[in-house]
mmCIF file of C-alpha atoms in Angstrom:
data_model
loop_
_atom_site.group_PDB
_atom_site.id
_atom_site.type_symbol
_atom_site.label_atom_id
_atom_site.label_comp_id
_atom_site.label_asym_id
_atom_site.label_seq_id
_atom_site.Cartn_x
_atom_site.Cartn_y
_atom_site.Cartn_z
ATOM 1 C CA MET Y 1 -40.285 9.426 -4.567
ATOM 2 C CA GLU Y 2 -41.080 11.871 -7.386
ATOM 3 C CA GLU Y 3 -39.402 14.652 -5.392
ATOM 4 C CA ALA Y 4 -36.221 12.553 -5.055
ATOM 5 C CA ASP Y 5 -36.255 11.751 -8.778
ATOM 6 C CA GLY Y 6 -36.651 15.425 -9.575
ATOM 7 C CA ALA Y 7 -33.699 16.347 -7.356
ATOM 8 C CA SER Y 8 -31.582 13.702 -9.081
ATOM 9 C CA VAL Y 9 -32.442 15.091 -12.516
ATOM 10 C CA VAL Y 10 -31.543 18.614 -11.408
ATOM 11 C CA ALA Y 11 -28.227 17.416 -9.923
ATOM 12 C CA THR Y 12 -27.406 15.604 -13.168
ATOM 13 C CA GLN Y 13 -28.204 18.647 -15.275
ATOM 14 C CA LEU Y 14 -26.142 20.947 -13.055
ATOM 15 C CA GLY Y 15 -23.283 18.431 -12.983
ATOM 16 C CA GLU Y 16 -23.233 18.243 -16.777
ATOM 17 C CA GLN Y 17 -23.312 22.038 -17.019
ATOM 18 C CA LEU Y 18 -20.414 22.304 -14.572
ATOM 19 C CA ILE Y 19 -18.207 19.844 -16.478
ATOM 20 C CA THR Y 20 -19.025 21.482 -19.815
ATOM 21 C CA ALA Y 21 -18.303 24.950 -18.434
ATOM 22 C CA ILE Y 22 -14.921 23.837 -17.102
ATOM 23 C CA LEU Y 23 -13.918 22.138 -20.360
ATOM 24 C CA GLN Y 24 -14.928 25.260 -22.296
ATOM 25 C CA ASN Y 25 -12.746 27.465 -20.061
ATOM 26 C CA THR Y 26 -15.726 29.449 -18.861
ATOM 27 C CA PRO Y 27 -14.703 32.321 -16.534
ATOM 28 C CA ALA Y 28 -14.102 31.207 -12.946
ATOM 29 C CA THR Y 29 -16.815 33.486 -11.586
ATOM 30 C CA GLU Y 30 -19.466 31.701 -13.666
ATOM 31 C CA ILE Y 31 -18.163 28.275 -12.653
ATOM 32 C CA LYS Y 32 -18.225 29.259 -8.984
ATOM 33 C CA SER Y 33 -21.772 30.544 -9.423
ATOM 34 C CA LEU Y 34 -22.783 27.137 -10.805
ATOM 35 C CA VAL Y 35 -21.331 25.430 -7.738
ATOM 36 C CA ASP Y 36 -23.050 27.930 -5.441
ATOM 37 C CA ALA Y 37 -26.305 27.157 -7.278
ATOM 38 C CA GLY Y 38 -25.949 23.495 -6.328
ATOM 39 C CA ALA Y 39 -23.898 21.897 -9.110
ATOM 40 C CA PRO Y 40 -22.436 18.765 -7.448
ATOM 41 C CA VAL Y 41 -18.622 18.753 -7.473
ATOM 42 C CA TRP Y 42 -18.743 14.959 -6.952
ATOM 43 C CA TYR Y 43 -20.718 14.343 -10.166
ATOM 44 C CA GLN Y 44 -19.329 12.052 -12.897
ATOM 45 C CA ASN Y 45 -20.907 11.976 -16.336
ATOM 46 C CA GLU Y 46 -22.328 8.792 -17.804
ATOM 47 C CA THR Y 47 -20.389 8.900 -21.066
ATOM 48 C CA GLU Y 48 -16.806 8.817 -19.748
ATOM 49 C CA GLY Y 49 -17.005 9.008 -15.970
ATOM 50 C CA THR Y 50 -15.480 12.481 -16.098
ATOM 51 C CA SER Y 51 -15.816 14.593 -12.944
ATOM 52 C CA PRO Y 52 -15.377 18.364 -12.548
ATOM 53 C CA LEU Y 53 -11.932 17.669 -11.076
ATOM 54 C CA HIS Y 54 -11.000 15.606 -14.149
ATOM 55 C CA ALA Y 55 -12.199 18.466 -16.365
ATOM 56 C CA ALA Y 56 -10.148 21.020 -14.432
ATOM 57 C CA ALA Y 57 -7.088 18.774 -14.749
ATOM 58 C CA TYR Y 58 -7.621 18.577 -18.529
ATOM 59 C CA THR Y 59 -7.713 22.383 -18.733
ATOM 60 C CA ARG Y 60 -4.759 22.657 -16.327
ATOM 61 C CA ASN Y 61 -6.558 25.225 -14.210
ATOM 62 C CA LEU Y 62 -4.780 25.282 -10.837
ATOM 63 C CA GLU Y 63 -7.090 27.869 -9.260
ATOM 64 C CA LEU Y 64 -10.133 25.832 -10.229
ATOM 65 C CA ILE Y 65 -8.561 22.607 -8.941
ATOM 66 C CA GLN Y 66 -8.021 24.261 -5.556
ATOM 67 C CA PHE Y 67 -11.557 25.656 -5.522
ATOM 68 C CA LEU Y 68 -13.166 22.298 -6.363
ATOM 69 C CA ILE Y 69 -11.150 20.493 -3.696
ATOM 70 C CA GLU Y 70 -12.174 23.089 -1.110
ATOM 71 C CA LYS Y 71 -15.785 22.446 -2.121
ATOM 72 C CA GLY Y 72 -15.424 18.698 -1.607
ATOM 73 C CA ALA Y 73 -14.428 17.292 -5.006
ATOM 74 C CA VAL Y 74 -13.483 13.610 -4.780
ATOM 75 C CA TRP Y 75 -9.693 13.371 -5.103
ATOM 76 C CA ASN Y 76 -9.661 9.658 -5.958
ATOM 77 C CA ALA Y 77 -12.598 9.422 -8.384
ATOM 78 C CA VAL Y 78 -11.676 7.360 -11.441
ATOM 79 C CA ASP Y 79 -13.164 7.695 -14.910
ATOM 80 C CA TYR Y 80 -14.046 4.738 -17.132
ATOM 81 C CA LEU Y 81 -10.392 4.439 -18.180
ATOM 82 C CA GLN Y 82 -9.452 4.140 -14.487
ATOM 83 C CA ASN Y 83 -7.721 7.525 -14.497
ATOM 84 C CA THR Y 84 -7.925 10.008 -11.640
ATOM 85 C CA ALA Y 85 -7.564 13.766 -12.048
ATOM 86 C CA GLY Y 86 -4.074 13.292 -10.628
ATOM 87 C CA ASP Y 87 -3.229 10.838 -13.403
ATOM 88 C CA ILE Y 88 -4.356 13.398 -15.976
ATOM 89 C CA ALA Y 89 -2.120 16.032 -14.369
ATOM 90 C CA LEU Y 90 0.785 13.573 -14.533
ATOM 91 C CA SER Y 91 0.127 12.964 -18.225
ATOM 92 C CA TYR Y 92 0.697 16.697 -18.769
ATOM 93 C CA ASN Y 93 3.777 16.665 -16.514
ATOM 94 C CA ASP Y 94 1.948 19.213 -14.373
ATOM 95 C CA GLY Y 95 3.570 18.606 -11.007
ATOM 96 C CA GLU Y 96 1.924 21.605 -9.343
ATOM 97 C CA ILE Y 97 -1.620 20.427 -10.007
ATOM 98 C CA TYR Y 98 -0.691 16.814 -9.248
ATOM 99 C CA ASN Y 99 0.725 17.811 -5.846
ATOM 100 C CA VAL Y 100 -2.412 19.776 -4.963
ATOM 101 C CA ILE Y 101 -4.579 16.717 -5.696
ATOM 102 C CA ARG Y 102 -2.182 14.322 -3.965
ATOM 103 C CA ASN Y 103 -1.990 16.500 -0.859
ATOM 104 C CA ALA Y 104 -5.778 16.680 -0.757
ATOM 105 C CA GLY Y 105 -5.798 12.889 -0.783
ATOM 106 C CA ILE Y 106 -3.286 12.733 2.058
ATOM 107 C CA ARG Y 107 -5.325 15.150 4.184
ATOM 108 C CA THR Y 108 -8.563 13.306 3.481
ATOM 109 C CA GLU Y 109 -7.207 9.858 4.234
ATOM 110 C CA LEU Y 110 -5.455 11.004 7.405
ATOM 111 C CA LEU Y 111 -8.729 12.528 8.548
ATOM 112 C CA LEU Y 112 -10.655 9.361 7.779
ATOM 113 C CA GLY Y 113 -8.052 7.194 9.494
ATOM 114 C CA VAL Y 114 -7.082 5.556 6.196
ATOM 115 C CA LEU Y 115 -9.394 2.795 5.048
ATOM 116 C CA SER Y 116 -12.119 1.023 6.956
ATOM 117 C CA THR Y 117 -11.421 -1.376 9.787
ATOM 118 C CA GLN Y 118 -12.028 -5.050 9.386
ATOM 119 C CA GLY Y 119 -13.622 -7.191 12.038
ATOM 120 C CA ASP Y 120 -11.949 -10.334 13.299
ATOM 121 C CA THR Y 121 -12.796 -13.202 10.973
ATOM 122 C CA GLU Y 122 -11.681 -16.760 10.622
ATOM 123 C CA PRO Y 123 -8.737 -17.050 8.209
ATOM 124 C CA ASP Y 124 -9.598 -18.258 4.718
ATOM 125 C CA PRO Y 125 -8.093 -21.640 3.838
ATOM 126 C CA LEU Y 126 -4.896 -21.393 1.800
ATOM 127 C CA ARG Y 127 -3.559 -23.897 -0.709
ATOM 128 C CA TYR Y 128 0.141 -24.202 -1.498
ATOM 129 C CA THR Y 129 1.159 -25.655 -4.838
ATOM 130 C CA ARG Y 130 3.668 -25.223 -7.659
ATOM 131 C CA ASP Y 131 3.146 -23.963 -11.188
ATOM 132 C CA GLU Y 132 4.461 -25.573 -14.357
ATOM 133 C CA THR Y 133 7.827 -23.859 -13.853
ATOM 134 C CA GLY Y 134 8.253 -25.315 -10.362
ATOM 135 C CA GLN Y 135 7.696 -22.053 -8.492
ATOM 136 C CA ASP Y 136 5.736 -22.028 -5.243
ATOM 137 C CA ILE Y 137 2.316 -20.363 -5.304
ATOM 138 C CA CYS Y 138 -0.224 -19.869 -2.540
ATOM 139 C CA PHE Y 139 -3.917 -19.597 -3.447
ATOM 140 C CA VAL Y 140 -7.042 -18.486 -1.625
ATOM 141 C CA ASN Y 141 -10.420 -19.524 -3.026
ATOM 142 C CA VAL Y 142 -12.736 -16.590 -3.764
ATOM 143 C CA ASP Y 143 -16.230 -17.407 -5.031
ATOM 144 C CA GLY Y 144 -15.038 -20.718 -6.409
ATOM 145 C CA GLU Y 145 -11.970 -19.273 -8.132
ATOM 146 C CA ASP Y 146 -8.360 -19.728 -7.001
ATOM 147 C CA ILE Y 147 -6.605 -16.367 -6.645
ATOM 148 C CA GLY Y 148 -2.885 -16.187 -5.956
ATOM 149 C CA VAL Y 149 -2.150 -14.192 -2.793
ATOM 150 C CA MET Y 150 1.529 -15.028 -2.506
ATOM 151 C CA MET Y 151 3.390 -15.334 -5.767
ATOM 152 C CA GLY Y 152 6.884 -15.536 -7.130
ATOM 153 C CA TRP Y 153 6.648 -12.174 -8.926
ATOM 154 C CA GLU Y 154 7.375 -10.550 -5.533
ATOM 155 C CA THR Y 155 10.842 -12.148 -5.383
ATOM 156 C CA PRO Y 156 12.749 -9.216 -6.997
ATOM 157 C CA ILE Y 157 11.106 -6.859 -4.492
ATOM 158 C CA MET Y 158 12.180 -9.055 -1.594
ATOM 159 C CA MET Y 159 15.705 -9.367 -2.975
ATOM 160 C CA GLU Y 160 16.040 -5.585 -3.285
ATOM 161 C CA THR Y 161 14.590 -5.147 0.198
ATOM 162 C CA VAL Y 162 17.042 -7.508 1.876
ATOM 163 C CA GLU Y 163 19.964 -6.067 -0.085
ATOM 164 C CA SER Y 164 18.990 -2.502 0.876
ATOM 165 C CA ILE Y 165 18.632 -3.444 4.523
ATOM 166 C CA TYR Y 166 21.883 -5.401 4.677
ATOM 167 C CA ASP Y 167 23.944 -2.791 2.822
ATOM 168 C CA SER Y 168 22.724 -0.057 5.183
ATOM 169 C CA LEU Y 169 23.583 -1.893 8.399
ATOM 170 C CA PRO Y 170 26.691 -0.574 10.181
ATOM 171 C CA GLU Y 171 27.058 -3.890 12.045
ATOM 172 C CA ARG Y 172 26.259 -7.210 10.373
ATOM 173 C CA ASP Y 173 27.398 -9.781 12.922
ATOM 174 C CA ASN Y 174 24.938 -11.474 15.272
ATOM 175 C CA LEU Y 175 21.930 -10.001 13.491
ATOM 176 C CA ARG Y 176 18.581 -10.345 15.206
ATOM 177 C CA VAL Y 177 15.751 -10.433 12.666
ATOM 178 C CA LEU Y 178 11.993 -10.277 13.168
ATOM 179 C CA ASN Y 179 9.656 -11.049 10.270
ATOM 180 C CA VAL Y 180 5.899 -10.708 10.652
ATOM 181 C CA GLY Y 181 4.060 -12.847 8.100
ATOM 182 C CA PHE Y 182 5.814 -15.821 6.489
ATOM 183 C CA GLY Y 183 3.837 -16.125 3.243
ATOM 184 C CA LEU Y 184 5.885 -18.193 0.813
ATOM 185 C CA GLY Y 185 8.984 -17.644 2.930
ATOM 186 C CA ILE Y 186 10.724 -15.653 0.181
ATOM 187 C CA ILE Y 187 12.185 -12.987 2.425
ATOM 188 C CA ASP Y 188 12.961 -15.452 5.209
ATOM 189 C CA ARG Y 189 15.005 -17.589 2.818
ATOM 190 C CA LEU Y 190 16.857 -14.450 1.722
ATOM 191 C CA PHE Y 191 17.605 -13.519 5.329
ATOM 192 C CA GLN Y 192 18.947 -17.024 5.918
ATOM 193 C CA ALA Y 193 21.134 -16.741 2.795
ATOM 194 C CA LEU Y 194 22.908 -13.547 3.921
ATOM 195 C CA PRO Y 195 26.729 -13.663 4.049
ATOM 196 C CA THR Y 196 26.272 -13.482 7.820
ATOM 197 C CA PRO Y 197 23.007 -15.314 8.628
ATOM 198 C CA PRO Y 198 20.966 -14.036 11.583
ATOM 199 C CA SER Y 199 21.917 -15.320 15.010
ATOM 200 C CA LEU Y 200 18.215 -15.034 15.898
ATOM 201 C CA HIS Y 201 15.435 -15.160 13.315
ATOM 202 C CA VAL Y 202 11.941 -14.786 14.771
ATOM 203 C CA ILE Y 203 8.919 -15.374 12.523
ATOM 204 C CA ILE Y 204 5.409 -14.474 13.661
ATOM 205 C CA GLU Y 205 2.714 -16.312 11.718
ATOM 206 C CA PRO Y 206 -0.952 -16.902 12.652
ATOM 207 C CA HIS Y 207 -2.389 -18.819 9.708
ATOM 208 C CA PRO Y 208 -2.665 -22.585 10.365
ATOM 209 C CA ASP Y 209 -2.117 -23.514 6.704
ATOM 210 C CA VAL Y 210 1.022 -21.370 6.520
ATOM 211 C CA LEU Y 211 2.321 -22.856 9.779
ATOM 212 C CA HIS Y 212 1.730 -26.351 8.406
ATOM 213 C CA HIS Y 213 3.635 -25.413 5.236
ATOM 214 C CA MET Y 214 6.508 -23.997 7.312
ATOM 215 C CA LYS Y 215 6.856 -27.156 9.363
ATOM 216 C CA ASP Y 216 6.624 -29.359 6.280
ATOM 217 C CA ASN Y 217 9.643 -27.450 4.984
ATOM 218 C CA GLY Y 218 11.606 -27.723 8.216
ATOM 219 C CA TRP Y 219 11.522 -24.123 9.366
ATOM 220 C CA ASP Y 220 10.827 -25.188 12.940
ATOM 221 C CA ARG Y 221 14.117 -27.127 12.903
ATOM 222 C CA LYS Y 222 16.414 -24.455 11.451
ATOM 223 C CA PRO Y 223 19.162 -23.217 13.802
ATOM 224 C CA GLY Y 224 18.428 -19.793 15.232
ATOM 225 C CA VAL Y 225 14.840 -19.726 13.939
ATOM 226 C CA LYS Y 226 12.013 -19.224 16.426
ATOM 227 C CA ILE Y 227 8.399 -19.422 15.253
ATOM 228 C CA LEU Y 228 5.732 -17.603 17.250
ATOM 229 C CA GLU Y 229 2.340 -19.043 16.336
ATOM 230 C CA GLY Y 230 -0.262 -16.296 16.430
ATOM 231 C CA LYS Y 231 -0.908 -12.717 15.393
ATOM 232 C CA TRP Y 232 1.685 -10.044 16.056
ATOM 233 C CA GLN Y 233 -0.883 -8.391 18.323
ATOM 234 C CA ASP Y 234 -0.580 -11.445 20.592
ATOM 235 C CA PHE Y 235 3.145 -10.907 21.146
ATOM 236 C CA VAL Y 236 4.262 -7.276 20.775
ATOM 237 C CA GLU Y 237 3.621 -6.478 24.426
ATOM 238 C CA GLN Y 238 4.432 -9.923 25.815
ATOM 239 C CA ASP Y 239 7.649 -11.159 27.418
ATOM 240 C CA GLU Y 240 7.823 -14.044 24.943
ATOM 241 C CA LEU Y 241 8.896 -11.491 22.330
ATOM 242 C CA LEU Y 242 10.214 -8.568 24.382
ATOM 243 C CA ALA Y 243 12.495 -10.818 26.454
ATOM 244 C CA LEU Y 244 14.379 -11.705 23.282
ATOM 245 C CA GLY Y 245 15.785 -8.170 23.229
ATOM 246 C CA GLY Y 246 15.670 -5.599 20.433
ATOM 247 C CA PHE Y 247 15.820 -6.534 16.761
ATOM 248 C CA ASP Y 248 18.330 -5.179 14.253
ATOM 249 C CA VAL Y 249 15.998 -5.862 11.328
ATOM 250 C CA ILE Y 250 12.192 -5.907 11.312
ATOM 251 C CA TYR Y 251 10.064 -6.667 8.275
ATOM 252 C CA THR Y 252 6.330 -7.129 7.928
ATOM 253 C CA ASP Y 253 4.084 -8.320 5.101
ATOM 254 C CA THR Y 254 0.708 -9.517 6.318
ATOM 255 C CA PHE Y 255 -1.539 -10.018 3.295
ATOM 256 C CA SER Y 256 -4.743 -10.303 5.337
ATOM 257 C CA GLU Y 257 -4.422 -6.999 7.230
ATOM 258 C CA ASN Y 258 -5.260 -3.428 6.257
ATOM 259 C CA TYR Y 259 -3.366 -0.179 6.701
ATOM 260 C CA GLN Y 260 -4.813 0.522 10.136
ATOM 261 C CA ASP Y 261 -3.198 -2.687 11.375
ATOM 262 C CA LEU Y 262 0.120 -1.667 9.826
ATOM 263 C CA HIS Y 263 -0.148 1.781 11.436
ATOM 264 C CA ARG Y 264 -0.727 0.157 14.815
ATOM 265 C CA PHE Y 265 2.329 -2.024 14.248
ATOM 266 C CA PHE Y 266 4.391 1.110 13.540
ATOM 267 C CA GLU Y 267 3.597 2.338 17.043
ATOM 268 C CA HIS Y 268 5.381 -0.653 18.593
ATOM 269 C CA LEU Y 269 8.601 -0.241 16.593
ATOM 270 C CA PRO Y 270 10.453 1.963 19.122
ATOM 271 C CA ASN Y 271 10.130 -0.859 21.662
ATOM 272 C CA LEU Y 272 11.096 -3.591 19.196
ATOM 273 C CA LEU Y 273 14.064 -2.064 17.354
ATOM 274 C CA SER Y 274 17.468 -2.561 18.955
ATOM 275 C CA GLY Y 275 18.677 1.007 18.508
ATOM 276 C CA SER Y 276 19.737 3.706 16.078
ATOM 277 C CA HIS Y 277 21.501 1.195 13.827
ATOM 278 C CA ALA Y 278 18.362 -0.942 13.345
ATOM 279 C CA ARG Y 279 16.287 -1.021 10.153
ATOM 280 C CA PHE Y 280 12.603 -1.542 9.392
ATOM 281 C CA SER Y 281 10.786 -2.232 6.130
ATOM 282 C CA PHE Y 282 7.384 -3.463 5.029
ATOM 283 C CA PHE Y 283 5.670 -4.609 1.848
ATOM 284 C CA ASN Y 284 4.427 -1.331 0.392
ATOM 285 C CA GLY Y 285 1.435 -2.462 -1.642
ATOM 286 C CA LEU Y 286 -1.355 -0.184 -0.445
ATOM 287 C CA GLY Y 287 -3.064 1.684 -3.286
ATOM 288 C CA ALA Y 288 -0.861 0.013 -5.897
ATOM 289 C CA THR Y 289 -3.646 -0.201 -8.476
ATOM 290 C CA ASN Y 290 -3.177 3.487 -9.354
ATOM 291 C CA PRO Y 291 -0.128 5.823 -9.317
ATOM 292 C CA LEU Y 292 -1.951 8.587 -7.425
ATOM 293 C CA PHE Y 293 -3.348 6.235 -4.779
ATOM 294 C CA TYR Y 294 0.071 4.621 -4.377
ATOM 295 C CA ASP Y 295 1.756 7.996 -3.948
ATOM 296 C CA VAL Y 296 -0.812 9.137 -1.383
ATOM 297 C CA TYR Y 297 -0.546 6.033 0.774
ATOM 298 C CA SER Y 298 3.260 5.965 0.556
ATOM 299 C CA HIS Y 299 3.304 9.534 1.887
ATOM 300 C CA ILE Y 300 0.850 8.633 4.642
ATOM 301 C CA SER Y 301 3.043 5.764 5.838
ATOM 302 C CA GLU Y 302 6.049 8.109 5.819
ATOM 303 C CA LEU Y 303 4.150 10.655 7.929
ATOM 304 C CA HIS Y 304 3.066 8.003 10.414
ATOM 305 C CA LEU Y 305 6.605 6.658 10.735
ATOM 306 C CA ALA Y 306 7.866 10.200 11.299
ATOM 307 C CA ASP Y 307 5.352 10.524 14.150
ATOM 308 C CA ILE Y 308 7.224 7.801 16.056
ATOM 309 C CA GLY Y 309 10.687 9.091 15.201
ATOM 310 C CA LEU Y 310 11.580 7.010 12.141
ATOM 311 C CA GLY Y 311 12.853 8.503 8.911
ATOM 312 C CA VAL Y 312 12.307 6.737 5.589
ATOM 313 C CA GLN Y 313 14.579 6.368 2.598
ATOM 314 C CA TRP Y 314 12.723 5.327 -0.575
ATOM 315 C CA SER Y 315 14.129 3.445 -3.538
ATOM 316 C CA GLU Y 316 12.405 2.164 -6.665
ATOM 317 C CA VAL Y 317 12.094 -1.346 -8.061
ATOM 318 C CA ASP Y 318 10.890 -1.878 -11.626
ATOM 319 C CA VAL Y 319 8.114 -4.472 -11.471
ATOM 320 C CA ARG Y 320 6.711 -4.119 -14.972
ATOM 321 C CA PRO Y 321 5.652 -7.634 -15.991
ATOM 322 C CA GLN Y 322 7.638 -9.422 -18.654
ATOM 323 C CA LYS Y 323 5.967 -11.682 -21.206
ATOM 324 C CA HIS Y 324 6.709 -14.785 -19.187
ATOM 325 C CA ASP Y 325 5.022 -13.206 -16.152
ATOM 326 C CA GLU Y 326 1.560 -13.533 -17.687
ATOM 327 C CA ARG Y 327 1.112 -16.716 -15.697
ATOM 328 C CA TRP Y 328 0.619 -14.619 -12.530
ATOM 329 C CA GLY Y 329 -2.780 -13.529 -13.912
ATOM 330 C CA LYS Y 330 -5.144 -12.198 -11.283
ATOM 331 C CA SER Y 331 -2.530 -12.329 -8.536
ATOM 332 C CA ARG Y 332 -1.162 -9.079 -9.971
ATOM 333 C CA GLU Y 333 -4.511 -7.280 -10.068
ATOM 334 C CA TYR Y 334 -3.857 -5.694 -6.681
ATOM 335 C CA PHE Y 335 -0.463 -4.366 -7.822
ATOM 336 C CA THR Y 336 -0.548 -2.808 -11.281
ATOM 337 C CA VAL Y 337 1.749 0.217 -10.939
ATOM 338 C CA PRO Y 338 5.037 -0.291 -12.817
ATOM 339 C CA ILE Y 339 7.340 0.849 -10.010
ATOM 340 C CA TYR Y 340 7.472 -0.507 -6.461
ATOM 341 C CA ARG Y 341 8.474 2.077 -3.843
ATOM 342 C CA LEU Y 342 10.710 0.312 -1.349
ATOM 343 C CA PRO Y 343 10.727 1.821 2.163
ATOM 344 C CA LEU Y 344 13.782 1.619 4.410
ATOM 345 C CA ALA Y 345 13.067 3.134 7.824
ATOM 346 C CA TYR Y 346 15.607 3.978 10.492
ATOM 347 C CA LEU Y 347 15.999 5.750 13.819
ATOM 348 C CA SER Y 348 19.054 7.737 12.771
ATOM 349 C CA THR Y 349 20.759 9.027 9.621
ATOM 350 C CA LEU Y 350 21.700 6.259 7.216
ATOM 351 C CA PRO Y 351 25.436 5.792 6.614
#
């Protein structure tokens, strides 16, 4: 035990020396000698949470940034102000250093498979209600507290998404739409409100509370709408879905799944899309608590879509909260970046 405590003290001392040396612009040879002597590149000091990579970003030392990353510096470490080294580089408008850190994040996350897998669990109960303004909200109870998981603040994103998809389509008659994950039904209502509504509108939804909400609101009786009750994994290789033919528009937003699930869904797109004119989009919320994380995961999704032959056109939606949006409270904690990056994927060049 004493030996472990002693090693921890030494690591702390070396870590502090390394950060101080970087901030004081000590010659690179001396800094590299410190690392070779065992100074931990992952260390963060107790006063501010600053890491060696943060310090190198403050001093705008590109060579040192590259060296620290090669030695295993943590690309996504955040200090006590929730800033990464990439955020610091952005604050200096230093695109070269930012790109080095971002690309390190992309390589690392691709190697790790991007996020941990989740085991199959029973779905948490959901509660649909309306706020004082009459807008629909869906809550999940976490440790006795209601947290909004589907909220009206997403509406502008959905509107921009549907508009981008529709405007890019070369043919708009007899549209065949597939949406995975109903949620509050925001995007499904927008699809139904198109100048030319879909001739077929398939919705895959597994959650019993959401299905109950859908039926209460008559979605099972709408012309052209077909509800498949279950997970998308239950249908993507089954005749019940494949026999319907290819889809001109596919959208997915499954709040309970992680990126690995989304990546697996990507792999089925070539068999689900109707052809080169078809479009695909998804709710791009991964890593949206930090600009660097968001950039990394957006690039990863683009790389994975490219692997299956889909290009991506990105557009931006300003989602900075207005004063009246304060009512969303903790429902916005998972999405705090000011700009939403809207993906529009396609099998051929957009018109």
